[in-house]
Coordinates of C-alpha atoms in Angstrom, one line a residue:
X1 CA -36.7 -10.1 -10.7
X2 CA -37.6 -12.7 -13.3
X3 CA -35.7 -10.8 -15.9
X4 CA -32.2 -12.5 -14.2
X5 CA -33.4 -15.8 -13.1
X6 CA -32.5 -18.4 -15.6
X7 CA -34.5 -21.3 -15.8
X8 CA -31.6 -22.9 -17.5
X9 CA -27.8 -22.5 -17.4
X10 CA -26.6 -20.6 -20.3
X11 CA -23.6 -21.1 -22.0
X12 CA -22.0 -18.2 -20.1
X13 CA -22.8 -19.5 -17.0
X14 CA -22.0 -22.6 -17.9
X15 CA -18.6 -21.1 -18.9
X16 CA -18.3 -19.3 -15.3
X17 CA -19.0 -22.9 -13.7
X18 CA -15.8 -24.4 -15.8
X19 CA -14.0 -21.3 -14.5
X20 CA -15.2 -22.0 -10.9
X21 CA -14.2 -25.9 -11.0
X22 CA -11.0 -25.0 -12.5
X23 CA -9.9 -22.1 -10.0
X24 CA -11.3 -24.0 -7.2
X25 CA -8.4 -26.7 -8.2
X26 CA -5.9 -24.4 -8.0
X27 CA -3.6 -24.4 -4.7
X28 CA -3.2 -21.4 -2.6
X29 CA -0.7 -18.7 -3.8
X30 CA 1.6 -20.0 -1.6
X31 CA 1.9 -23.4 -2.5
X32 CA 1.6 -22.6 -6.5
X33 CA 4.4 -20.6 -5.8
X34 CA 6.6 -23.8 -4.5
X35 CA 5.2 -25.7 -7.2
X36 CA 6.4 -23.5 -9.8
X37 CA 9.9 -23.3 -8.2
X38 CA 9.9 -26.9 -8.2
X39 CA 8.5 -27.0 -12.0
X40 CA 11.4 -24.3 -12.6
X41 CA 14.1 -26.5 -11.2
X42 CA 13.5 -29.4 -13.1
X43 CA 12.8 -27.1 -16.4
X44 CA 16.6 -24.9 -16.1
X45 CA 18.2 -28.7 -15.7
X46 CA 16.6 -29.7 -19.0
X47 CA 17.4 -26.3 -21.0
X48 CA 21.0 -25.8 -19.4
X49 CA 21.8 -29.3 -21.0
X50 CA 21.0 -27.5 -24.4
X51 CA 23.5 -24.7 -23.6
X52 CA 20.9 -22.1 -24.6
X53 CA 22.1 -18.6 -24.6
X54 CA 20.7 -15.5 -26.0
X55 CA 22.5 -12.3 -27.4
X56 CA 21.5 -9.2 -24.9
X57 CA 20.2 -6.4 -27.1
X58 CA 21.5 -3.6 -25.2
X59 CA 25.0 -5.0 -23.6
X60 CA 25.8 -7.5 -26.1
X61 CA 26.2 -9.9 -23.4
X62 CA 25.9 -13.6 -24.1
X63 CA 23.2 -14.4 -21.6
X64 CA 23.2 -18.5 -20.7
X65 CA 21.1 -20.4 -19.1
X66 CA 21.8 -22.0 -15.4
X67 CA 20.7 -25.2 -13.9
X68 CA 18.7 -24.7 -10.4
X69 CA 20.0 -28.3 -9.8
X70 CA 23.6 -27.4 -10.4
X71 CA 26.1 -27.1 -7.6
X72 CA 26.0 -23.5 -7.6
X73 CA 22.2 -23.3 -8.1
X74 CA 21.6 -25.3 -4.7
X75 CA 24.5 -23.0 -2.8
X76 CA 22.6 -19.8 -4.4
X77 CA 18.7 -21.2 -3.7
X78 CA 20.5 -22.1 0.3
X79 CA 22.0 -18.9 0.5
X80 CA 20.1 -16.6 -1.0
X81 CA 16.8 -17.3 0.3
X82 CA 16.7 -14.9 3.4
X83 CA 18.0 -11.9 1.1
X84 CA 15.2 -12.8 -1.2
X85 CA 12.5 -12.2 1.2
X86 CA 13.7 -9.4 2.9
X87 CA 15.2 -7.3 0.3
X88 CA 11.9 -8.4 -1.9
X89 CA 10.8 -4.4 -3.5
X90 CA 7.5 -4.8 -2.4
X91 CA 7.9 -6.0 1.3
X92 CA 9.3 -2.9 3.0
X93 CA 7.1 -0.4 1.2
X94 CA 3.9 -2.3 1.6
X95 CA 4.5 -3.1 5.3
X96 CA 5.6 0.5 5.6
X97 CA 2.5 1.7 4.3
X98 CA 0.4 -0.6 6.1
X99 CA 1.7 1.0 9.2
X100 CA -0.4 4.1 8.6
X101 CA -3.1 3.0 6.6
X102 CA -4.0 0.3 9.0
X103 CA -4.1 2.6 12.0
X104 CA -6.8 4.5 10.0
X105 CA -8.6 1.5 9.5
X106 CA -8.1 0.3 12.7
X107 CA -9.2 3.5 14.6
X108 CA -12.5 4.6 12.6
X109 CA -11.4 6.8 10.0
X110 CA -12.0 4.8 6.6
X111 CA -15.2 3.7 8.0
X112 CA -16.6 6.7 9.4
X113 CA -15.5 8.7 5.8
X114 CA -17.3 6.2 4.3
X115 CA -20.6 6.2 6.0
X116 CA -20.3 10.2 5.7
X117 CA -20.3 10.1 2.3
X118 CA -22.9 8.1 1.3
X119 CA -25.2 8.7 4.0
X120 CA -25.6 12.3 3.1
X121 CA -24.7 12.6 -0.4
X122 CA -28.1 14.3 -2.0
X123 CA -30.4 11.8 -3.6
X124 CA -29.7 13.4 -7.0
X125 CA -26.3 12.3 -6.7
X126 CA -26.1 8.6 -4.3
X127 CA -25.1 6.4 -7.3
X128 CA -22.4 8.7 -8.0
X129 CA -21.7 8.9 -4.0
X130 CA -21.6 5.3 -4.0
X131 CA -19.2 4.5 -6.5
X132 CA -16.8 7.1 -5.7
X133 CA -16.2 5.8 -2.3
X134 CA -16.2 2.3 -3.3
X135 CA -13.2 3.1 -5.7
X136 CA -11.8 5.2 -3.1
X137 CA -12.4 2.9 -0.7
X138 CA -9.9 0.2 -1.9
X139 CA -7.4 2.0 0.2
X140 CA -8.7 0.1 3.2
X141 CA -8.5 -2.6 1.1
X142 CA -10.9 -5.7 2.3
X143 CA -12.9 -3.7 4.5
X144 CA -14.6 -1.5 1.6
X145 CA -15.9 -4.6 0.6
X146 CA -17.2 -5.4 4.0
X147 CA -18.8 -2.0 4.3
X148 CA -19.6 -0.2 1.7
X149 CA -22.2 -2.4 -0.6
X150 CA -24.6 -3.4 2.3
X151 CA -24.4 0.3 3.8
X152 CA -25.3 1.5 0.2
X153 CA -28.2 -1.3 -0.2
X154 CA -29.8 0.2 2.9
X155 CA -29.0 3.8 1.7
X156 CA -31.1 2.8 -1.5
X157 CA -34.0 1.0 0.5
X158 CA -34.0 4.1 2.6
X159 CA -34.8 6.8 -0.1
X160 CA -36.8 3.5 -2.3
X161 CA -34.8 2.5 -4.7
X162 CA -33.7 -1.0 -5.2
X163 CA -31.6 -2.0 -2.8
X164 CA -29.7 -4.7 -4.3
X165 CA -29.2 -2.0 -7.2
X166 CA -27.2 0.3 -4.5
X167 CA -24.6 -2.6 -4.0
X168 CA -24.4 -3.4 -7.5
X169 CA -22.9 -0.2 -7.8
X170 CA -20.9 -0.4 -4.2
X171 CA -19.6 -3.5 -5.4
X172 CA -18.7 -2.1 -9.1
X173 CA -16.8 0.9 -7.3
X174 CA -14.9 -1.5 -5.0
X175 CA -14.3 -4.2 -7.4
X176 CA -14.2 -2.9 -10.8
X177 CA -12.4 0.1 -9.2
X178 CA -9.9 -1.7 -7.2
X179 CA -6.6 -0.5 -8.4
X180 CA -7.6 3.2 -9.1
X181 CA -7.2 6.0 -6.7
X182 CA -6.5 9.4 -6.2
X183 CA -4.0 8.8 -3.4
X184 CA -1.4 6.4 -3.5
X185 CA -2.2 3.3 -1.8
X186 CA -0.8 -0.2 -0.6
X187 CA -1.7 -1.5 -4.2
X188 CA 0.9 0.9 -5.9
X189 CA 3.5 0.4 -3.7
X190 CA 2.8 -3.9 -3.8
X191 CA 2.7 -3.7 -8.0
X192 CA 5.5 -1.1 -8.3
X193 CA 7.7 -3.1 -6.3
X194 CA 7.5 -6.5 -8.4
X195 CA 8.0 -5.0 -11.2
X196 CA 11.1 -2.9 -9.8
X197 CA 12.1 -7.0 -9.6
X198 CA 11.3 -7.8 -12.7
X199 CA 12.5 -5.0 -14.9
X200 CA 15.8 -5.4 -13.1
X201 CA 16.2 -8.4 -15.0
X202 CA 16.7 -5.9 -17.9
X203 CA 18.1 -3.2 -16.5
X204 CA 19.9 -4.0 -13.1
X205 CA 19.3 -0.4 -11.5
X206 CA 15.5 0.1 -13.2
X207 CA 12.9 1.3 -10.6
X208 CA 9.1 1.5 -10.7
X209 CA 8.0 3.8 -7.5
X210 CA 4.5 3.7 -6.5
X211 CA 3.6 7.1 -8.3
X212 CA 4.6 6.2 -11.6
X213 CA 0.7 5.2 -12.6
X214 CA -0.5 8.1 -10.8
X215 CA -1.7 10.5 -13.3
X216 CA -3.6 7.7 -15.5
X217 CA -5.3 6.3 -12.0
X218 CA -6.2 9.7 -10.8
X219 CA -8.3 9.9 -14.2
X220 CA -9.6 6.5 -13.9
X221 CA -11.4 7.6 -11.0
X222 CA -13.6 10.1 -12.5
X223 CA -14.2 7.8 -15.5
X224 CA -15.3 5.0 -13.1
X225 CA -17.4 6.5 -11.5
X226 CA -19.4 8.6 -14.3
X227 CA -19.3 5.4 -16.1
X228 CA -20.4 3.5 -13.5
X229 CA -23.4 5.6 -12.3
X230 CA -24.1 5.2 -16.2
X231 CA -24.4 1.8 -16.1
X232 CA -26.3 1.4 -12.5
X233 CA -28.8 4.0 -13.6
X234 CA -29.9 3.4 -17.2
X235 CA -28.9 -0.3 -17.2
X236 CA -29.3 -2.2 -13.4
X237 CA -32.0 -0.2 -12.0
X238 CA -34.6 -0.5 -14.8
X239 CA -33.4 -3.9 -15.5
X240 CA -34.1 -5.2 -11.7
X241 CA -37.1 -2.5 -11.8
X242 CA -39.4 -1.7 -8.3
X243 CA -38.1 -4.0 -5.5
X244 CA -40.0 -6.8 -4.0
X245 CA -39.8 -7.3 -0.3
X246 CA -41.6 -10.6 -0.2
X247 CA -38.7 -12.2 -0.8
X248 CA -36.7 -10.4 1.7
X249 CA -35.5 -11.3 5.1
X250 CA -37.5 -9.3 7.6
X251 CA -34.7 -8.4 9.4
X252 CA -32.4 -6.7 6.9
X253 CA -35.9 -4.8 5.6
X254 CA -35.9 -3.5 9.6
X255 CA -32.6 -2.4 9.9
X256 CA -31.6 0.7 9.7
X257 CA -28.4 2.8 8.7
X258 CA -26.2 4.1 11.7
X259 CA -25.4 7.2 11.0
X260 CA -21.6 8.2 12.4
X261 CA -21.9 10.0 15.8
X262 CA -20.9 13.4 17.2
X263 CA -17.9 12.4 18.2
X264 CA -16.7 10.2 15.2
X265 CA -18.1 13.5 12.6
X266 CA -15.8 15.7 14.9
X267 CA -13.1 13.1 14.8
X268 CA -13.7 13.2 11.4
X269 CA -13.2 16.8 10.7
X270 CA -10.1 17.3 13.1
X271 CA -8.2 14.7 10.8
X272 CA -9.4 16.3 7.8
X273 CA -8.4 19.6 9.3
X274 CA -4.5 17.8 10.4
X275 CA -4.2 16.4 7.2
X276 CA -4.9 19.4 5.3
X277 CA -2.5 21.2 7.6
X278 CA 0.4 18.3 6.2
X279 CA -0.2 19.2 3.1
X280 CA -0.1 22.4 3.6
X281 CA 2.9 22.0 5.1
X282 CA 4.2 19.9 2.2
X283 CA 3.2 22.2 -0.3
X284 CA 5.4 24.9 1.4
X285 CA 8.6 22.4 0.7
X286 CA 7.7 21.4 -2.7
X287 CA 6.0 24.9 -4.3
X288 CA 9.0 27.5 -3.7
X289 CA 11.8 27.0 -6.5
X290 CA 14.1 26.2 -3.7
X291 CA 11.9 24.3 -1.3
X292 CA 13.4 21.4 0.4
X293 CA 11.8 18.3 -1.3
X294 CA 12.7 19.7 -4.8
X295 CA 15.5 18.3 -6.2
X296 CA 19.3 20.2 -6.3
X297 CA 18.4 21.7 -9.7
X298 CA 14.7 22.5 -8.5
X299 CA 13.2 20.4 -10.3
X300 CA 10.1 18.1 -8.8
X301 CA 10.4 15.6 -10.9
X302 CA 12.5 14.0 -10.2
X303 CA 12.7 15.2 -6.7
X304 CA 13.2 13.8 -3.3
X305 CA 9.2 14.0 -2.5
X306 CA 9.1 11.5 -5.3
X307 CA 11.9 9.3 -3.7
X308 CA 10.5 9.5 -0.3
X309 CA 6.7 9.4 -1.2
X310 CA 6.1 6.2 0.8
X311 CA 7.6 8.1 4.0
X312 CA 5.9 11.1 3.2
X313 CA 2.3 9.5 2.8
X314 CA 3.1 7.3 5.7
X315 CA 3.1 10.2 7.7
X316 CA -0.1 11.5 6.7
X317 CA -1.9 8.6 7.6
X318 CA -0.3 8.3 11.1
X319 CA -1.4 12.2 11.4
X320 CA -5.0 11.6 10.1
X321 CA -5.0 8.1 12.1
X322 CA -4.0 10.1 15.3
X323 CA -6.1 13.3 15.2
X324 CA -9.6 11.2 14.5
X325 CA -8.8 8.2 17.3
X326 CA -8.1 11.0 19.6
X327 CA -11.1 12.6 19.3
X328 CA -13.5 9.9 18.8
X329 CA -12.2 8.1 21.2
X330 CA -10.6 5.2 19.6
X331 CA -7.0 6.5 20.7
X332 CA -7.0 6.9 24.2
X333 CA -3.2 7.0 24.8
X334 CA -0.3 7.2 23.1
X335 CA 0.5 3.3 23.6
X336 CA -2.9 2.6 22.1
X337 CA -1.3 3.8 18.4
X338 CA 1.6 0.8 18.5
X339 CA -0.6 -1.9 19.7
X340 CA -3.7 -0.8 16.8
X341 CA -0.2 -0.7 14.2
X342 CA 0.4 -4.2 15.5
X343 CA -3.1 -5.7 15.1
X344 CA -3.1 -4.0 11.8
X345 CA 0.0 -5.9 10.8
X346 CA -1.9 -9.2 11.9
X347 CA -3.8 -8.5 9.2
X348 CA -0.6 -8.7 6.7
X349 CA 0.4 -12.2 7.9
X350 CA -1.6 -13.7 4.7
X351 CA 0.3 -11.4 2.0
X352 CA 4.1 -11.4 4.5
X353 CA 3.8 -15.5 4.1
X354 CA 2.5 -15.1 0.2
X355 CA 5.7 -12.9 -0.4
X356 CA 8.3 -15.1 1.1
X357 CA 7.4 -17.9 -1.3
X358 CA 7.2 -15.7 -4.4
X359 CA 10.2 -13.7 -3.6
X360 CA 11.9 -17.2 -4.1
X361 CA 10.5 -18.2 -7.2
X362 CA 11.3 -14.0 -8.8
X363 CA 14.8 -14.8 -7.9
X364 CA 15.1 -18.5 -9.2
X365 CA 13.6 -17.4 -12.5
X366 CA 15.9 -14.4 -12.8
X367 CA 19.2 -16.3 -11.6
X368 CA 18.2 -18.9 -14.2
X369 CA 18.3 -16.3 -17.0
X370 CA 15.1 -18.4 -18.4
X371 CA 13.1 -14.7 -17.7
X372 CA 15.6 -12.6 -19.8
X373 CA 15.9 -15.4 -22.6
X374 CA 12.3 -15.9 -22.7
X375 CA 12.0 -12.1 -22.9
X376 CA 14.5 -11.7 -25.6
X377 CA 13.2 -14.9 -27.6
X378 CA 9.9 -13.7 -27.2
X379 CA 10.3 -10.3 -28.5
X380 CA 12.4 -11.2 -31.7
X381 CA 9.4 -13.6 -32.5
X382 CA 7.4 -11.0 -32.4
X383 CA 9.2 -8.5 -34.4
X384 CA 9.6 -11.2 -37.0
X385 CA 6.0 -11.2 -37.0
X386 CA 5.6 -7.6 -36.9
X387 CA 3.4 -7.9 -33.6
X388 CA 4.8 -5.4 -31.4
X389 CA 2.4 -2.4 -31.3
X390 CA -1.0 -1.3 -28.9
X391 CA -2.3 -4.5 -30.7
X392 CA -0.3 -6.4 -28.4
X393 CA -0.8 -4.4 -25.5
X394 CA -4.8 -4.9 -25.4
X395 CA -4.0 -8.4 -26.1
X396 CA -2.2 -8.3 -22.9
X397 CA -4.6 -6.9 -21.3
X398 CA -7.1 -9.1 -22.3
X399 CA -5.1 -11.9 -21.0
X400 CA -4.8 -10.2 -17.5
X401 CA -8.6 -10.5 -17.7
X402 CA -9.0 -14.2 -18.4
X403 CA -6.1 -15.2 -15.8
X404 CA -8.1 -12.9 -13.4
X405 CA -10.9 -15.1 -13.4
X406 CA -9.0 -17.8 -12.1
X407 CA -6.2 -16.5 -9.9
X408 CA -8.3 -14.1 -7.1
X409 CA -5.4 -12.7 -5.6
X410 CA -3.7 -9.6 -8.0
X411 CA -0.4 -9.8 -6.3
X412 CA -0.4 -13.3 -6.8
X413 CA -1.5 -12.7 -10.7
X414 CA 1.4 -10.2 -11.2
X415 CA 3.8 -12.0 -9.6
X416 CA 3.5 -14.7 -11.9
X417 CA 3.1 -12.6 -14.9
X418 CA 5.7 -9.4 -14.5
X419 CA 9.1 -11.6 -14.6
X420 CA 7.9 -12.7 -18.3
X421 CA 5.9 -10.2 -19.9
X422 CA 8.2 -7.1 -17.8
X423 CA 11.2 -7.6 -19.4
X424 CA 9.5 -9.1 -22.7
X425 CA 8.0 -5.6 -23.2
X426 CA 10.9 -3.6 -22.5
X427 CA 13.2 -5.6 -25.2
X428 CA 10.0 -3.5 -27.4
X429 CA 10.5 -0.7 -25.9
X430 CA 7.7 -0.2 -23.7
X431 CA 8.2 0.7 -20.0
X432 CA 7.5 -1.4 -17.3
X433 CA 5.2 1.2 -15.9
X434 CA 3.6 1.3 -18.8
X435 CA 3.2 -2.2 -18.7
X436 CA 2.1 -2.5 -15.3
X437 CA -0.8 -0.1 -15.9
X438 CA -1.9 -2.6 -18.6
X439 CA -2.0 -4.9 -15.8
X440 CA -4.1 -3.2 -13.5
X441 CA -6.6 -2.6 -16.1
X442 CA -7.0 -5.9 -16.6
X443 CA -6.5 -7.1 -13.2
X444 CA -9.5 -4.6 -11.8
X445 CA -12.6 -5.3 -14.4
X446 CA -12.9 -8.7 -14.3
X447 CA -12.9 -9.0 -10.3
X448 CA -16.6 -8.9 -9.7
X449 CA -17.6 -11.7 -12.0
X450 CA -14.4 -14.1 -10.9
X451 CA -16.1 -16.8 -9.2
X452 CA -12.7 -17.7 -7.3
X453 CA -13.4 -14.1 -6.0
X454 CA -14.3 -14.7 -2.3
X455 CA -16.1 -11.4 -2.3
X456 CA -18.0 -12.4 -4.9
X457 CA -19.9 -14.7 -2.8
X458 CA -19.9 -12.0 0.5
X459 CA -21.8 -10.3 -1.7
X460 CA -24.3 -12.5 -3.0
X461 CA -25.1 -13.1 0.3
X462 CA -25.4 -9.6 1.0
X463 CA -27.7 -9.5 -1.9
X464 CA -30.1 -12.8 -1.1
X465 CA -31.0 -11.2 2.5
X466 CA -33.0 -8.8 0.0
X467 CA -34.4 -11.9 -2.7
X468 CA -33.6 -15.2 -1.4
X469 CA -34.0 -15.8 -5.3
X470 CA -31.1 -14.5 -5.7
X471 CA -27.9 -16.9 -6.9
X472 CA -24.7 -16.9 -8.4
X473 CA -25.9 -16.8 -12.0
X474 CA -27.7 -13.8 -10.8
X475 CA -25.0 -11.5 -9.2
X476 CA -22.7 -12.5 -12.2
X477 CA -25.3 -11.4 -14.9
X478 CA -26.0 -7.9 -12.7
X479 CA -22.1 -7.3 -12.6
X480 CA -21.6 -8.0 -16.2
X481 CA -22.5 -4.9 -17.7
X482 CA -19.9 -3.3 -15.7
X483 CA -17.1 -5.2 -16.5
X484 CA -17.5 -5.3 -20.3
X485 CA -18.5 -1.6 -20.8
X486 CA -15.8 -0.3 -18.2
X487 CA -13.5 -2.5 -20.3
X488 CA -14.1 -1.3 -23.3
X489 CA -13.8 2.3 -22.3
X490 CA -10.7 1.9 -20.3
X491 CA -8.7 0.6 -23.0
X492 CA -10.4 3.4 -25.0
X493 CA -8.7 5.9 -22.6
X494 CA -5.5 4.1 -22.7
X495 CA -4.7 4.3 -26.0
X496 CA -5.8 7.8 -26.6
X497 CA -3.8 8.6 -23.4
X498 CA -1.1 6.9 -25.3
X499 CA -1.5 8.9 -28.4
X500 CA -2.2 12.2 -27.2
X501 CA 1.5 11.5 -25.3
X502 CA 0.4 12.2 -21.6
X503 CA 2.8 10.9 -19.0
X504 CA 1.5 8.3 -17.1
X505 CA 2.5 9.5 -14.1
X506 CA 5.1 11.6 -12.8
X507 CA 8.1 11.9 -15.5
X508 CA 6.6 8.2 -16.9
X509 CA 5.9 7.9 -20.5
X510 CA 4.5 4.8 -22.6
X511 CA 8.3 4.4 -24.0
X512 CA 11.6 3.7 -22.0
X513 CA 12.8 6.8 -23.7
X514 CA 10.3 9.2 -22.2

């Protein structure tokens, strides 16, 4: 335990303190949101005295900037406000999705297949357990992180290992592993959607859907978590070596895991058993050259099981929600399933009042025309510079990373970033899928060492219950490891995904072209 206690602050932490200070003066999403409409007000006054105008590439159009503070930038900001939030791209489908992964949440499921996983994955093969529920975990969003890394500490304490090396790697899977998945989740639809706004900017009928980083995710998954078990095994463990319990809480060195009971295995297995049956179901519609969720010319991609993938998995989860509260006991009557919905929304009311504020601001910067000048500017800068290549990608990326450590929230992050860099990487050709998977690599690797992360410090406390020595330099230097090598391995992958030309997800290359 020495080996991570720092008698003095290094520079990194002392960098990670800066970060902290600086984040911590940051306003909530919400009201950086107003600020920056107010900041964008006062900034298309100042440039549409300038007449500024910019050539579009594509139409030819002369593209000029308009004053917020005008007469008809008032009416639109008045009038326009309520169409803004509610026909925002990301509001319907998240909420929509919500409706069924919630009621999961809400009734058992997510917890009960993640205690099932861990608890009786072999010994030979917990780290790799651990981390592949923690990444598939995000789908229940904050309640993996609730979970899953102080059931895995006591899973690790259980067999004797270390335990704070068992949430290491929880927390990795969760954190690290946030935006990857093998099923589409609330993330995808949330991302997809703002950047359906912003690459609209562009091209006024563009759309993102929610599957269109599918493919590259699904992969990500099985990286991760060989990767990560990498890491936690030949770096963490022998790092933090035999554990210690004289610095332990008595308590947490007493407890012991719950194992899920009878009923919630068996509720368990009927939704597995109902969900497999949906798909099977699907798979007769989709499979058959004439099936119908193919498209009029048979084709699946595009097809309308792609257009209606938000319905379709909605479905699932209301299936897979039902079948386990029903037998486990969770769902006693059908009115039970409405009133679990509606105390899942409750948990929405954060990220409903996040989106009205920066569905405003998305639509002051694009009625402005400052996004699609910027973008055009921006891109002939960098031609002229000759700057327009995976180089600048990874720079991206990199940036994502370092904005990350400040801004906790990842909607809030891409919000901000996708009206300029959306349409700024489509005047070079890239698509805005493409783009947005740059995000999320970014966005994921740096979220366990964020100190504006609040999960962050859940889990440090998770941690000190098992060495009160334990403090915020320490949980940053354990997590470290994880971000850098997962970094440097997932831009790895991304650019030999890029050059070996695999679609990104379903009919989505790296160009606008594919």
């Amino acid at each position: 335990m020495s080996t991570i206690q720092e008698e003095k602050p290094s520079f990194f932490s002392k960098c990670l303190n800066v970060i902290e200070r600086l984040g911590n003066k940051l306003p909530h999403p919400f009201i950086l949101f107003i600020y920056l409409a107010v900041f964008l007000m006062f900034i298309s006054f100042v440039v549409s005295l300038f007449d500024v105008s910019v050539i579009h590439p594509t139409t030819d159009e002369e593209i000029v900037a308009k004053s917020l503070l005008s007469k008809e930038g008032v009416l639109f900001m008045l009038s326009s406000m309520l169409e803004n939030f509610t026909g925002f791209a990301p509001f319907g489908l998240v909420i929509v999705m919500m409706f069924g992964i919630g009621l999961a949440q809400k009734v058992g499921f997510f917890e009960t297949f993640m205690k099932t996983t861990i608890i009786r994955a072999p010994k030979s093969v917990i780290t790799y357990a651990i981390i592949f529920t923690g990444v598939l975990g995000n789908i229940a969003s904050d309640a993996a992180m609730i979970i899953i890394p102080p059931l895995a500490g006591m899973v690790y304490y259980a067999i004797g290992r270390h335990p704070i090396v068992g949430m290491a790697a929880a927390f990795a899977g969760v954190g690290v592993g946030f935006t990857a998945n093998f099923i589409i989740a609330g993330t995808d639809a949330l991302l997809s959607g703002i950047t359906t706004e912003a690459a609209q900017g562009i091209i006024p009928d563009f759309v993102v859907t929610p599957v269109d980083n599918w493919f590259f995710m699904s992969a990500s998954v099985v990286m991760l978590v060989v990767v990560g078990a990498f890491i936690t095994d030949k770096i963490i463990e022998p790092r933090l070596g035999t554990f210690d319990p004289t610095y332990a809480d008595p308590g947490v060195i007493s407890e012991k895991v719950q194992e899920p009971t009878s009923k919630e295995l068996k509720g368990l297995r009927n939704a597995l058993i109902a969900g497999g049956l949906y798909v099977v179901l699907l798979a007769s519609l989709i499979i058959p050259a004439n099936g119908f969720l193919r498209s009029d010319e048979g084709t699946i991609i595009p097809s309308p099981f792609l257009d209606n993938i938000i319905p379709i998995i909605l479905i699932f989860f209301i299936i897979v929600a039902v079948a386990y509260g029903k037998t486990a006991g969770t769902v006693k009557k059908s009115a039970d399933v409405p009133i679990l919905i509606g105390e899942a929304m409750k948990d929405m009311s954060g990220y409903i009042v996040l989106i009205f504020a920066a569905a405003q601001f998305i639509s002051y910067f694009n009625w402005t025309n400052l996004s699609t000048i910027s973008a055009i500017s921006s891109s002939e800068l960098l031609q002229d510079v000759n700057f327009t290549g995976m180089g600048l990608v990874v720079a991206f990326i990199f940036l994502v990373t370092i904005i990350n450590l400040v801004i906790s929230s990842g909607s809030a992050q891409w919000a901000l970033m996708a009206p300029v860099f959306v349409p700024l990487f489509m005047l070079l050709d890239y698509n805005p899928a493409f783009t947005q998977l740059a995000y999320r690599i970014g966005d994921s690797v740096t979220n366990n060492i964020s100190p504006v992360n609040p999960y962050v410090i859940m889990v440090l406390g998770f941690m000190k219950r098992y060495d009160s020595r334990f403090g915020f330099g320490s949980i940053i230097s354990l997590m470290l490891p994880y971000t850098l090598i997962i970094l440097a391995i997932w831009i790895v992958m991304f650019l030999a995904w890029n050059l070996i030309g695999i679609p990104i997800g379903p009919g989505n290359g790296v160009y606008l072209d594919q």
